Coordinates of C-alpha atoms in Angstrom, one line a residue:
M1 CA -3.4 -30.8 -7.3
A2 CA -3.4 -27.6 -5.2
S3 CA -6.8 -28.4 -3.7
D4 CA -5.5 -31.9 -2.5
A5 CA -2.4 -30.3 -0.9
F6 CA -4.7 -27.8 0.8
Q7 CA -7.0 -30.5 2.2
K8 CA -4.0 -32.5 3.4
A9 CA -2.5 -29.6 5.2
I10 CA -5.9 -28.9 7.0
V11 CA -6.3 -32.6 8.1
S12 CA -2.7 -32.9 9.3
D13 CA -2.6 -29.6 11.1
K14 CA 0.7 -28.8 9.2
Y15 CA 0.2 -25.1 8.3
S16 CA 2.7 -22.7 6.8
S17 CA 3.7 -19.7 8.9
P18 CA 1.5 -16.6 8.8
D19 CA 4.3 -14.7 7.1
K20 CA 4.4 -17.2 4.2
Y21 CA 0.7 -17.2 3.9
K22 CA 0.6 -13.4 3.8
L23 CA 3.4 -13.4 1.2
A24 CA 1.6 -15.8 -1.0
L25 CA -1.6 -13.9 -0.7
D26 CA 0.1 -10.6 -1.6
G27 CA 1.6 -12.3 -4.6
Y28 CA -1.8 -13.5 -5.9
R29 CA -3.3 -10.1 -5.2
I30 CA -0.6 -8.2 -7.1
R31 CA -0.7 -10.5 -10.1
F32 CA -4.4 -11.1 -10.5
R33 CA -6.0 -8.2 -8.8
E34 CA -9.2 -7.4 -10.6
S35 CA -7.6 -8.2 -14.0
F36 CA -6.1 -4.8 -14.4
E37 CA -9.2 -3.0 -13.3
N38 CA -6.9 -1.1 -10.9
L39 CA -3.4 0.0 -11.4
V40 CA -1.4 -1.2 -8.4
I41 CA 1.8 0.9 -8.9
L42 CA 0.5 4.4 -8.9
S43 CA 1.3 4.9 -5.2
T44 CA 4.9 4.0 -5.9
L45 CA 5.5 6.8 -8.4
Q46 CA 7.7 9.7 -7.3
N47 CA 8.1 13.3 -8.5
V48 CA 5.3 12.9 -11.0
R49 CA 1.5 13.1 -11.0
S50 CA -0.3 10.8 -13.5
F51 CA -3.4 12.3 -15.1
W52 CA -6.7 10.5 -15.5
Y53 CA -6.3 9.9 -19.3
Q54 CA -2.8 8.5 -18.8
E55 CA -4.1 6.0 -16.2
E56 CA -7.1 5.1 -18.4
T57 CA -4.7 4.6 -21.4
A58 CA -2.5 2.3 -19.4
K59 CA -5.6 0.3 -18.3
K60 CA -6.8 0.0 -21.9
V61 CA -3.4 -1.2 -23.1
L62 CA -3.2 -3.8 -20.3
K63 CA -6.8 -5.0 -20.5
M64 CA -7.8 -4.8 -24.1
F65 CA -4.7 -4.5 -26.2
R66 CA -2.7 -7.2 -24.2
G67 CA 0.4 -5.0 -24.0
R68 CA 0.8 -4.3 -27.7
A69 CA -0.2 -0.7 -28.7
L70 CA 0.6 2.4 -30.7
L71 CA 0.5 5.3 -28.3
A72 CA -0.1 8.3 -30.6
D73 CA -1.2 11.1 -28.2
E74 CA -0.8 14.7 -29.4
V75 CA 2.6 16.3 -28.5
G76 CA 3.0 17.2 -24.8
L77 CA 0.4 14.8 -23.3
G78 CA 2.9 12.4 -21.7
K79 CA 3.2 9.2 -23.8
T80 CA 6.4 8.4 -21.9
I81 CA 4.5 8.4 -18.6
E82 CA 1.7 6.1 -20.1
A83 CA 4.3 3.7 -21.4
L84 CA 6.2 3.5 -18.2
I85 CA 3.0 3.0 -16.1
V86 CA 2.3 -0.1 -18.3
F87 CA 5.9 -1.2 -18.0
K88 CA 6.1 -0.9 -14.2
E89 CA 2.6 -2.5 -13.8
Y90 CA 3.9 -5.6 -15.7
V91 CA 7.2 -5.7 -13.8
H92 CA 5.3 -5.3 -10.4
R93 CA 3.0 -8.2 -11.3
G94 CA 6.0 -10.4 -12.3
M95 CA 4.9 -10.5 -16.0
V96 CA 7.9 -8.6 -17.3
K97 CA 11.4 -9.7 -16.2
S98 CA 13.3 -8.5 -19.3
A99 CA 12.8 -5.4 -21.5
L100 CA 14.5 -3.3 -24.2
I101 CA 13.7 0.4 -24.5
L102 CA 14.8 2.0 -27.8
T103 CA 15.0 5.8 -28.3
P104 CA 16.8 8.2 -30.6
T105 CA 20.3 9.0 -29.2
P106 CA 19.5 12.5 -27.9
L107 CA 16.6 11.1 -25.8
V108 CA 18.4 8.3 -24.0
S109 CA 19.4 10.5 -21.1
Q110 CA 15.9 11.9 -20.8
W111 CA 14.4 8.4 -20.6
R112 CA 17.1 7.4 -18.1
D113 CA 16.1 10.3 -15.8
E114 CA 12.4 9.6 -16.1
L115 CA 12.9 5.9 -15.3
K116 CA 15.1 6.6 -12.3
T117 CA 13.5 9.7 -10.7
K118 CA 9.8 8.9 -11.3
F119 CA 9.5 5.2 -11.6
G120 CA 12.4 3.9 -9.5
F121 CA 14.3 2.0 -12.2
D122 CA 18.0 2.3 -12.5
I123 CA 18.5 0.7 -15.9
P124 CA 21.8 0.4 -17.7
S125 CA 21.9 2.6 -20.8
T126 CA 24.1 3.4 -23.8
D127 CA 24.6 6.8 -22.2
D128 CA 26.4 5.3 -19.2
E129 CA 30.1 6.2 -18.8
N130 CA 31.0 2.5 -18.6
Y131 CA 28.9 1.4 -21.6
S132 CA 31.8 1.3 -24.1
V133 CA 34.0 -0.8 -21.8
R134 CA 31.3 -3.4 -20.9
G135 CA 31.3 -5.0 -24.3
D136 CA 28.8 -7.9 -24.9
S137 CA 27.9 -8.1 -21.2
F138 CA 25.8 -4.9 -21.5
W139 CA 23.4 -6.7 -23.9
K140 CA 22.9 -9.5 -21.5
E141 CA 21.3 -7.3 -18.8
P142 CA 17.6 -8.1 -18.1
F143 CA 16.6 -4.4 -18.6
I144 CA 18.3 -2.3 -21.2
L145 CA 17.9 1.4 -22.4
S146 CA 19.6 1.9 -25.7
S147 CA 19.9 4.3 -28.6
I148 CA 18.3 2.6 -31.6
N149 CA 21.2 3.7 -33.6
I150 CA 23.6 1.7 -31.4
A151 CA 21.3 -1.3 -31.2
K152 CA 21.0 -1.6 -35.0
S153 CA 24.7 -1.2 -35.7
N154 CA 26.5 -4.0 -37.4
K155 CA 28.4 -4.7 -34.2
N156 CA 25.2 -5.2 -32.1
F157 CA 22.3 -6.1 -34.4
S158 CA 22.7 -9.9 -34.1
Q159 CA 23.1 -10.1 -30.3
V160 CA 20.3 -7.6 -29.7
T161 CA 17.9 -9.7 -31.8
E162 CA 19.0 -13.2 -30.8
R163 CA 17.6 -13.1 -27.3
E164 CA 14.0 -12.8 -26.1
Y165 CA 12.4 -9.8 -24.3
D166 CA 9.2 -9.8 -22.3
M167 CA 8.7 -6.2 -23.4
V168 CA 10.0 -3.7 -26.0
I169 CA 9.3 0.0 -26.0
V170 CA 10.2 2.3 -29.0
D171 CA 10.0 6.0 -28.6
E172 CA 9.7 8.3 -31.7
A173 CA 8.4 5.3 -33.5
H174 CA 7.7 7.3 -36.7
H175 CA 11.4 6.5 -37.4
L176 CA 10.1 2.9 -38.1
K177 CA 7.7 4.1 -40.9
N178 CA 9.8 2.6 -43.7
R179 CA 10.0 -1.2 -43.6
N180 CA 13.2 -1.1 -45.8
T181 CA 15.2 0.7 -43.1
L182 CA 17.3 -0.9 -40.4
N183 CA 15.1 0.7 -37.7
W184 CA 12.1 -1.2 -38.9
K185 CA 14.0 -4.5 -39.5
L186 CA 15.5 -4.3 -36.0
V187 CA 12.2 -4.0 -34.2
N188 CA 10.6 -6.6 -36.5
A189 CA 13.4 -9.0 -35.7
L190 CA 13.1 -8.6 -32.0
K191 CA 11.6 -11.5 -30.1
K192 CA 9.1 -9.8 -27.8
R193 CA 5.9 -10.5 -26.0
F194 CA 4.7 -7.0 -25.3
L195 CA 5.4 -4.0 -27.6
L196 CA 4.7 -0.3 -27.2
L197 CA 5.3 2.2 -30.1
L198 CA 5.2 5.9 -29.2
T199 CA 4.8 8.7 -31.8
A200 CA 2.7 11.8 -32.1
T201 CA 2.9 11.7 -35.9
P202 CA 2.2 8.2 -37.2
V203 CA 1.8 9.4 -40.8
A204 CA 3.9 12.0 -42.5
N205 CA 3.5 11.4 -46.2
N206 CA 1.7 8.1 -46.9
L207 CA -0.7 5.7 -45.3
M208 CA 1.7 2.9 -45.9
E209 CA 3.8 4.4 -43.0
L210 CA 0.9 3.6 -40.7
Y211 CA 0.5 0.1 -42.2
N212 CA 4.2 -0.6 -41.5
L213 CA 3.8 0.5 -37.8
I214 CA 0.7 -1.6 -37.2
T215 CA 2.3 -4.6 -38.9
L216 CA 5.0 -4.5 -36.3
L217 CA 2.4 -4.5 -33.5
K218 CA 0.0 -7.0 -34.9
P219 CA 1.0 -8.7 -38.2
G220 CA -2.1 -9.3 -40.4
Q221 CA -4.2 -6.7 -38.6
L222 CA -4.4 -4.7 -41.9
K223 CA -3.9 -7.7 -44.1
T224 CA -1.2 -7.7 -46.7
A225 CA 0.3 -4.5 -48.1
A226 CA -1.4 -5.1 -51.5
A227 CA -4.8 -5.7 -49.8
F228 CA -4.4 -2.6 -47.6
K229 CA -3.7 -0.4 -50.6
A230 CA -6.6 -1.8 -52.5
E231 CA -9.1 -1.5 -49.7
F232 CA -8.0 1.7 -47.9
M233 CA -5.9 3.9 -50.1
T234 CA -7.2 6.4 -52.6
R235 CA -5.4 6.4 -55.9
G236 CA -3.6 9.7 -56.5
D237 CA -3.7 10.7 -52.8
P238 CA -1.7 8.4 -50.5
T239 CA -2.9 10.4 -47.4
D240 CA -6.6 10.2 -48.0
P241 CA -8.1 6.8 -46.7
R242 CA -11.1 5.0 -48.2
N243 CA -13.5 2.9 -46.1
R244 CA -12.8 5.1 -43.1
S245 CA -15.2 3.4 -40.7
K246 CA -13.6 0.0 -41.2
L247 CA -10.1 1.4 -41.0
K248 CA -11.1 3.2 -37.8
E249 CA -12.4 -0.1 -36.3
L250 CA -9.2 -2.0 -37.1
L251 CA -6.9 0.8 -35.9
G252 CA -9.0 1.2 -32.7
Q253 CA -7.9 -2.3 -31.7
V254 CA -4.2 -1.3 -31.5
M255 CA -4.0 2.5 -31.3
I256 CA -4.8 5.2 -28.8
R257 CA -4.5 8.9 -29.7
N258 CA -5.5 11.3 -26.9
T259 CA -6.0 14.9 -27.8
R260 CA -5.7 18.1 -25.7
A261 CA -9.5 18.4 -26.0
V262 CA -10.2 15.1 -24.3
A263 CA -7.4 15.6 -21.8
K264 CA -8.9 19.0 -20.9
L265 CA -5.5 20.6 -20.6
D266 CA -6.3 24.3 -20.1
I267 CA -3.1 26.1 -19.4
P268 CA -2.6 29.9 -19.7
P269 CA -0.1 31.1 -22.4
R270 CA 3.5 31.7 -21.8
I271 CA 5.3 34.8 -22.9
A272 CA 9.1 34.9 -23.4
S273 CA 11.3 37.9 -23.4
T274 CA 14.9 37.6 -24.6
I275 CA 17.1 40.2 -22.8
R276 CA 20.4 40.7 -24.7
V277 CA 22.8 42.2 -22.2
E278 CA 25.8 44.2 -23.4
P279 CA 28.9 42.9 -21.6
S280 CA 31.5 45.3 -20.1
A281 CA 34.9 45.5 -21.6
G282 CA 36.3 43.2 -18.9
E283 CA 33.5 40.6 -19.4
K284 CA 34.0 40.7 -23.2
S285 CA 37.7 40.2 -22.8
L286 CA 37.2 37.3 -20.4
Y287 CA 34.8 35.6 -22.8
E288 CA 37.0 36.0 -25.8
R289 CA 40.0 34.5 -23.9
V290 CA 37.9 31.5 -22.9
C291 CA 36.8 30.9 -26.5
R292 CA 40.5 31.1 -27.7
L293 CA 41.4 28.6 -24.9
A294 CA 38.6 26.3 -26.0
K295 CA 39.8 26.3 -29.6
S296 CA 43.4 25.7 -28.5
I297 CA 42.4 22.7 -26.4
N298 CA 40.3 21.4 -29.2
A299 CA 43.2 21.7 -31.7
A300 CA 45.6 19.9 -29.3
K301 CA 43.3 17.2 -27.8
G302 CA 40.3 17.1 -30.2
A303 CA 37.3 14.9 -29.4
G304 CA 38.8 13.7 -26.2
R305 CA 38.3 17.1 -24.6
K306 CA 34.8 17.8 -26.0
F307 CA 33.0 17.5 -22.7
L308 CA 35.5 19.8 -20.9
I309 CA 35.3 22.4 -23.7
K310 CA 31.5 22.5 -23.8
N311 CA 31.5 22.9 -20.0
L312 CA 34.0 25.8 -20.2
L313 CA 32.0 27.6 -22.8
A314 CA 28.7 27.1 -21.0
E315 CA 30.3 28.3 -17.7
A316 CA 31.7 31.3 -19.4
G317 CA 28.2 32.2 -20.4
S318 CA 27.0 31.5 -16.8
S319 CA 29.3 33.1 -14.3
P320 CA 33.0 33.9 -13.5
Q321 CA 32.8 31.7 -10.4
A322 CA 31.5 28.6 -12.1
L323 CA 34.2 29.1 -14.7
S324 CA 36.9 29.6 -12.1
I325 CA 36.0 26.4 -10.2
T326 CA 36.3 24.2 -13.3
L327 CA 39.6 25.8 -14.5
T328 CA 41.1 25.4 -11.0
R329 CA 40.3 21.6 -11.2
V330 CA 41.8 21.5 -14.7
L331 CA 45.0 23.0 -13.4
E332 CA 45.3 20.5 -10.6
K333 CA 45.2 17.6 -13.1
R334 CA 48.2 19.1 -15.1
E335 CA 47.1 17.5 -18.4
L336 CA 47.3 20.5 -20.7
L337 CA 50.2 22.2 -22.5
L338 CA 52.3 24.7 -20.5
D339 CA 51.1 27.8 -22.4
Q340 CA 47.4 26.6 -22.0
E341 CA 48.0 26.3 -18.2
N342 CA 49.5 29.8 -18.1
E343 CA 46.5 31.1 -19.9
I344 CA 44.2 29.3 -17.5
R345 CA 45.9 31.0 -14.5
A346 CA 45.4 34.4 -16.2
I347 CA 41.7 33.7 -16.8
I348 CA 41.2 32.5 -13.2
T349 CA 42.7 35.8 -12.0
M350 CA 40.2 37.7 -14.2
C351 CA 37.3 35.7 -12.8
R352 CA 38.3 36.4 -9.2
T353 CA 38.7 40.1 -9.8
M354 CA 35.6 40.6 -11.8
G355 CA 33.0 42.8 -10.2
D356 CA 29.3 42.5 -10.6
T357 CA 28.5 41.5 -14.2
S358 CA 26.0 43.2 -16.6
K359 CA 23.7 40.2 -16.1
N360 CA 23.7 40.7 -12.3
K361 CA 22.7 44.3 -12.8
M362 CA 19.8 43.2 -15.1
V363 CA 18.7 40.5 -12.6
L364 CA 18.6 43.2 -9.9
K365 CA 16.5 45.4 -12.1
L366 CA 14.0 42.6 -13.0
I367 CA 13.7 41.6 -9.3
R368 CA 12.9 45.2 -8.2
N369 CA 10.4 45.6 -11.0
A370 CA 8.6 42.3 -10.3
S371 CA 5.2 42.5 -8.7
D372 CA 5.1 38.9 -7.6
K373 CA 7.2 35.8 -6.9
I374 CA 10.0 34.9 -9.3
I375 CA 12.2 31.9 -9.8
I376 CA 15.8 32.3 -11.0
F377 CA 17.3 29.2 -12.8
V378 CA 21.0 28.5 -13.1
K379 CA 22.9 25.5 -14.4
F380 CA 26.0 25.4 -12.2
L381 CA 26.4 25.2 -8.4
G382 CA 29.2 27.8 -8.7
T383 CA 26.8 30.2 -10.3
L384 CA 24.2 29.4 -7.5
E385 CA 26.8 30.5 -4.9
Y386 CA 27.9 33.5 -7.0
L387 CA 24.3 34.8 -7.4
S388 CA 23.5 34.0 -3.7
A389 CA 26.3 36.3 -2.6
F390 CA 25.2 39.0 -5.0
L391 CA 21.6 38.9 -3.6
E392 CA 22.8 39.0 0.0
R393 CA 25.0 42.0 -0.8
N394 CA 22.0 43.8 -2.1
N395 CA 19.8 42.8 0.9
I396 CA 17.5 40.6 -1.1
S397 CA 16.1 37.7 0.8
Y398 CA 15.5 34.4 -1.1
A399 CA 14.9 30.7 -0.8
L400 CA 17.6 28.3 -2.1
F401 CA 17.2 25.0 -3.8
H402 CA 19.6 22.5 -5.4
G403 CA 19.7 18.8 -6.1
G404 CA 22.3 18.1 -3.4
M405 CA 20.1 19.1 -0.5
P406 CA 18.5 16.5 1.8
N407 CA 14.8 16.1 1.1
R408 CA 13.7 17.7 4.3
Q409 CA 15.7 20.8 3.6
K410 CA 14.3 20.9 0.0
D411 CA 10.7 20.8 1.4
E412 CA 11.6 23.6 3.9
Q413 CA 13.0 25.9 1.2
I414 CA 10.0 25.4 -1.1
E415 CA 7.7 26.2 1.8
L416 CA 9.8 29.2 2.6
F417 CA 9.4 30.4 -1.0
R418 CA 5.6 29.7 -1.0
E419 CA 4.9 31.5 2.3
E420 CA 7.6 34.2 2.9
R421 CA 10.2 34.8 0.2
D422 CA 9.6 36.3 -3.2
I423 CA 12.7 34.8 -4.8
L424 CA 13.7 31.2 -5.4
L425 CA 17.2 30.6 -6.6
T426 CA 17.6 27.1 -8.0
T427 CA 19.6 24.8 -10.2
E428 CA 17.7 23.5 -13.2
V429 CA 16.9 20.2 -11.4
G430 CA 15.2 22.4 -8.8
G431 CA 11.6 21.6 -8.0
E432 CA 11.5 18.4 -10.1
G433 CA 8.0 17.0 -9.5
R434 CA 7.1 19.7 -7.0
N435 CA 4.2 22.0 -7.2
L436 CA 5.6 25.4 -8.1
H437 CA 2.6 26.8 -10.2
F438 CA 1.9 29.3 -7.4
C439 CA 4.7 31.3 -9.2
H440 CA 4.3 32.5 -12.7
Q441 CA 7.6 34.4 -13.4
M442 CA 11.0 33.0 -14.1
I443 CA 14.5 34.2 -15.1
N444 CA 16.9 32.0 -17.1
Y445 CA 20.1 33.5 -15.7
D446 CA 22.0 31.2 -17.9
L447 CA 20.8 29.0 -20.8
P448 CA 21.1 25.3 -21.4
W449 CA 22.3 24.5 -24.9
N450 CA 19.7 21.7 -25.1
P451 CA 16.2 23.2 -25.9
M452 CA 14.5 20.3 -24.0
K453 CA 16.3 21.4 -20.8
I454 CA 14.9 24.9 -21.4
E455 CA 11.5 23.3 -21.7
Q456 CA 11.9 21.4 -18.5
R457 CA 12.7 24.6 -16.6
I458 CA 9.6 26.3 -18.0
G459 CA 7.6 23.2 -17.2
R460 CA 8.1 23.7 -13.5
L461 CA 5.7 26.7 -13.8
H462 CA 3.9 26.3 -17.0
R463 CA 1.8 23.2 -16.1
I464 CA -1.7 22.1 -15.2
G465 CA -2.9 24.2 -12.2
Q466 CA -1.2 27.4 -13.4
L467 CA -3.8 30.2 -13.3
N468 CA -1.6 33.1 -14.7
E469 CA 0.3 33.9 -17.9
V470 CA 3.9 32.6 -17.4
M471 CA 6.6 35.2 -17.9
I472 CA 10.0 33.9 -19.0
Y473 CA 13.0 36.2 -19.1
N474 CA 16.0 34.8 -21.0
L475 CA 19.3 36.5 -20.2
C476 CA 22.3 36.3 -22.5
A477 CA 25.4 38.3 -23.1
A478 CA 25.7 39.8 -26.6
G479 CA 28.0 37.7 -28.8
S480 CA 27.9 34.6 -26.6
V481 CA 27.0 31.1 -27.6
E482 CA 23.7 31.6 -25.8
D483 CA 23.0 34.7 -27.8
Y484 CA 23.2 32.7 -31.0
I485 CA 21.1 29.9 -29.6
L486 CA 18.3 32.3 -28.6
D487 CA 18.5 34.0 -32.0
V488 CA 17.8 30.6 -33.6
L489 CA 15.3 29.3 -31.2
D490 CA 13.4 32.4 -30.2
R491 CA 13.8 35.0 -33.0
K492 CA 13.9 32.5 -35.9
I493 CA 11.4 29.7 -35.0
N494 CA 9.5 31.2 -32.0
M495 CA 10.2 28.2 -29.8
F496 CA 8.4 29.7 -26.8
E497 CA 5.1 30.0 -28.7
L498 CA 5.1 26.2 -29.4
V499 CA 3.3 23.6 -27.4
I500 CA 5.6 21.8 -24.9
G501 CA 7.2 18.9 -26.8
E502 CA 6.9 20.4 -30.3
I503 CA 10.4 21.8 -30.3
D504 CA 11.8 18.2 -30.0
M505 CA 9.6 17.1 -32.9
I506 CA 11.2 19.9 -35.0
L507 CA 14.7 19.2 -33.9
G508 CA 14.3 15.5 -34.5
R509 CA 13.8 16.2 -38.2
I510 CA 17.2 17.9 -38.6
R511 CA 19.6 16.4 -36.1
G512 CA 19.5 12.7 -36.9
E513 CA 21.4 11.1 -34.1
Q514 CA 23.2 14.3 -33.1
D515 CA 22.1 16.4 -30.2
F516 CA 21.3 20.1 -30.8
S517 CA 24.0 21.2 -28.4
D518 CA 26.5 19.3 -30.4
L519 CA 25.4 21.0 -33.6
V520 CA 25.9 24.3 -31.8
Y521 CA 29.3 23.2 -30.4
D522 CA 30.6 22.1 -33.8
I523 CA 29.7 25.5 -35.4
W524 CA 31.3 27.5 -32.5
I525 CA 34.5 25.5 -32.3
N526 CA 35.1 24.9 -36.0
A527 CA 34.0 28.2 -37.7
P528 CA 37.3 29.9 -38.8
S529 CA 35.8 33.4 -38.5
V530 CA 32.8 35.3 -37.0
T531 CA 31.5 35.8 -40.6
E532 CA 31.6 32.1 -41.2
R533 CA 30.0 31.4 -37.8
D534 CA 27.1 33.8 -38.6
K535 CA 26.7 32.0 -41.9
L536 CA 26.6 28.5 -40.3
F537 CA 24.1 29.6 -37.6
N538 CA 21.9 31.1 -40.3
Q539 CA 22.0 27.8 -42.2
L540 CA 21.0 26.0 -39.0
A541 CA 18.1 28.4 -38.5
D542 CA 16.9 27.9 -42.1
K543 CA 17.0 24.1 -41.6
L544 CA 14.9 24.6 -38.4
K545 CA 12.4 26.8 -40.3
R546 CA 12.0 24.1 -43.0
S547 CA 11.7 21.4 -40.3
K548 CA 9.0 23.5 -38.5
T549 CA 7.0 23.8 -41.7
G550 CA 7.3 20.1 -42.4
Y551 CA 6.2 19.2 -38.8
Q552 CA 3.2 21.5 -39.1
K553 CA 2.1 19.9 -42.3
T554 CA 2.4 16.5 -40.7
K555 CA 0.5 17.7 -37.7
V556 CA -2.4 18.9 -39.9
L557 CA -2.4 15.6 -41.8
D558 CA -2.5 13.5 -38.6
E559 CA -5.3 15.7 -37.2
K560 CA -7.3 15.2 -40.5
L561 CA -6.7 11.5 -40.5
F562 CA -7.3 10.7 -36.9
G563 CA -9.2 13.6 -35.4
E564 CA -10.7 12.6 -32.1
N565 CA -11.6 9.1 -33.3
Y566 CA -9.0 7.2 -31.3
E567 CA -9.4 8.7 -27.9
L568 CA -10.3 6.8 -24.8

């Protein structure tokens, strides 16, 4: 026994070294410290500030729910942060040594970034460049981040489910609401100790959807399906529960749903203005030539060149310098047809002889009319350099920020912006996790094709602690891809009036496993004419409108069902 060994060591004067004693003591403190009364990993988080309700949610999951919970906070309250606090707490205490995180395909990269930049986990994912060549070895990793679509495929289902996991996390868990789907069957078949299901909309059409989710977490909690229907469902209205107090008691043992009211998130509104800039004749000619080149490369190389083509189109909408840099690299590789390379040389010449663009002139106007500090976001380093030179030519001082800077230099530039300069020129990774809410104006000089990237830019300013209305100026050249994107997102579904996170709920209803940027790309590259392109973008907008209506109905239903009954 341990006590006998301890007494023997005392009597014989054979003690372990102080280092071993300290190590053992630290181990016991970490694993058993006050039985989860305190979270021991909060000081290790980077580039993120956890809020009180997120910390209390994590404690409740650890202490009372024993690591199996439905996290159903309202959109935008940070369910991902709550789940990853629980995850890291278990890992830190040595209680989780293997885990599988499942998300819709478009969200894998977002989770990968959160895990790495905020929680310090570099976990292999199905978005990694080497995923496809790793084969079965990928699924033997202790920690895995995967698209649920890939995990449930015929190729992977059996090996994903044959091993054991200490923990499984499923994002957008409303995709598990039907027990007849492969999604539900996959998660049900997984051998797991801890399980977290994340969704802001547990019920869309029928209380049986909720039953199916709870059954994954805690089989038998709501008895059999027949017993649940008999006791809790109203005949003729599958969304109106009977015996609400008993149902609330049972759900309260496995579910937490924080609302904006309990979180006390009081953030001023944001106001967006789309500025459609008319390009000069030279700019228009350049853009049209890039589009023809993109279609030519697609026709010759197809899917194998998709990444390059998307980049070229995005850079054409950003700046001549960003475009020129990429095209120069393409020429160096000498992988295209001769006529395509000749066209690239002509386009590079146009880029290098292009004067100040119409967007530059609009930026100058916005800066000179601004009464306070303003952040200018760009996507590409080439555009950052291009805009820097433009500001210097016009004697406008600015602070500069990008992801490649050493941390000390980043801190210096943020402080320079706070104390002295009125302009911060930054890439979209700029200011990640940093306090920038002392500024309330921003310009999207170029526009990401992924709406969640747009949200992330806005979130640098529009966050807790912001005291002023946030003004967002979205620039786009008339007739560009970005012009069409803004027409769909801003003018058709009023994206900038939504709560942060709601746009992803809306997009998730239409895209399946396809990213929104890919939907845009497919239309732009494959439409045979401008008329057909307009028609296809209008169809996409109509789908989004219907999806927004459906989401709003689901939101109302969930508010009616759950209200504030499942808060901390």
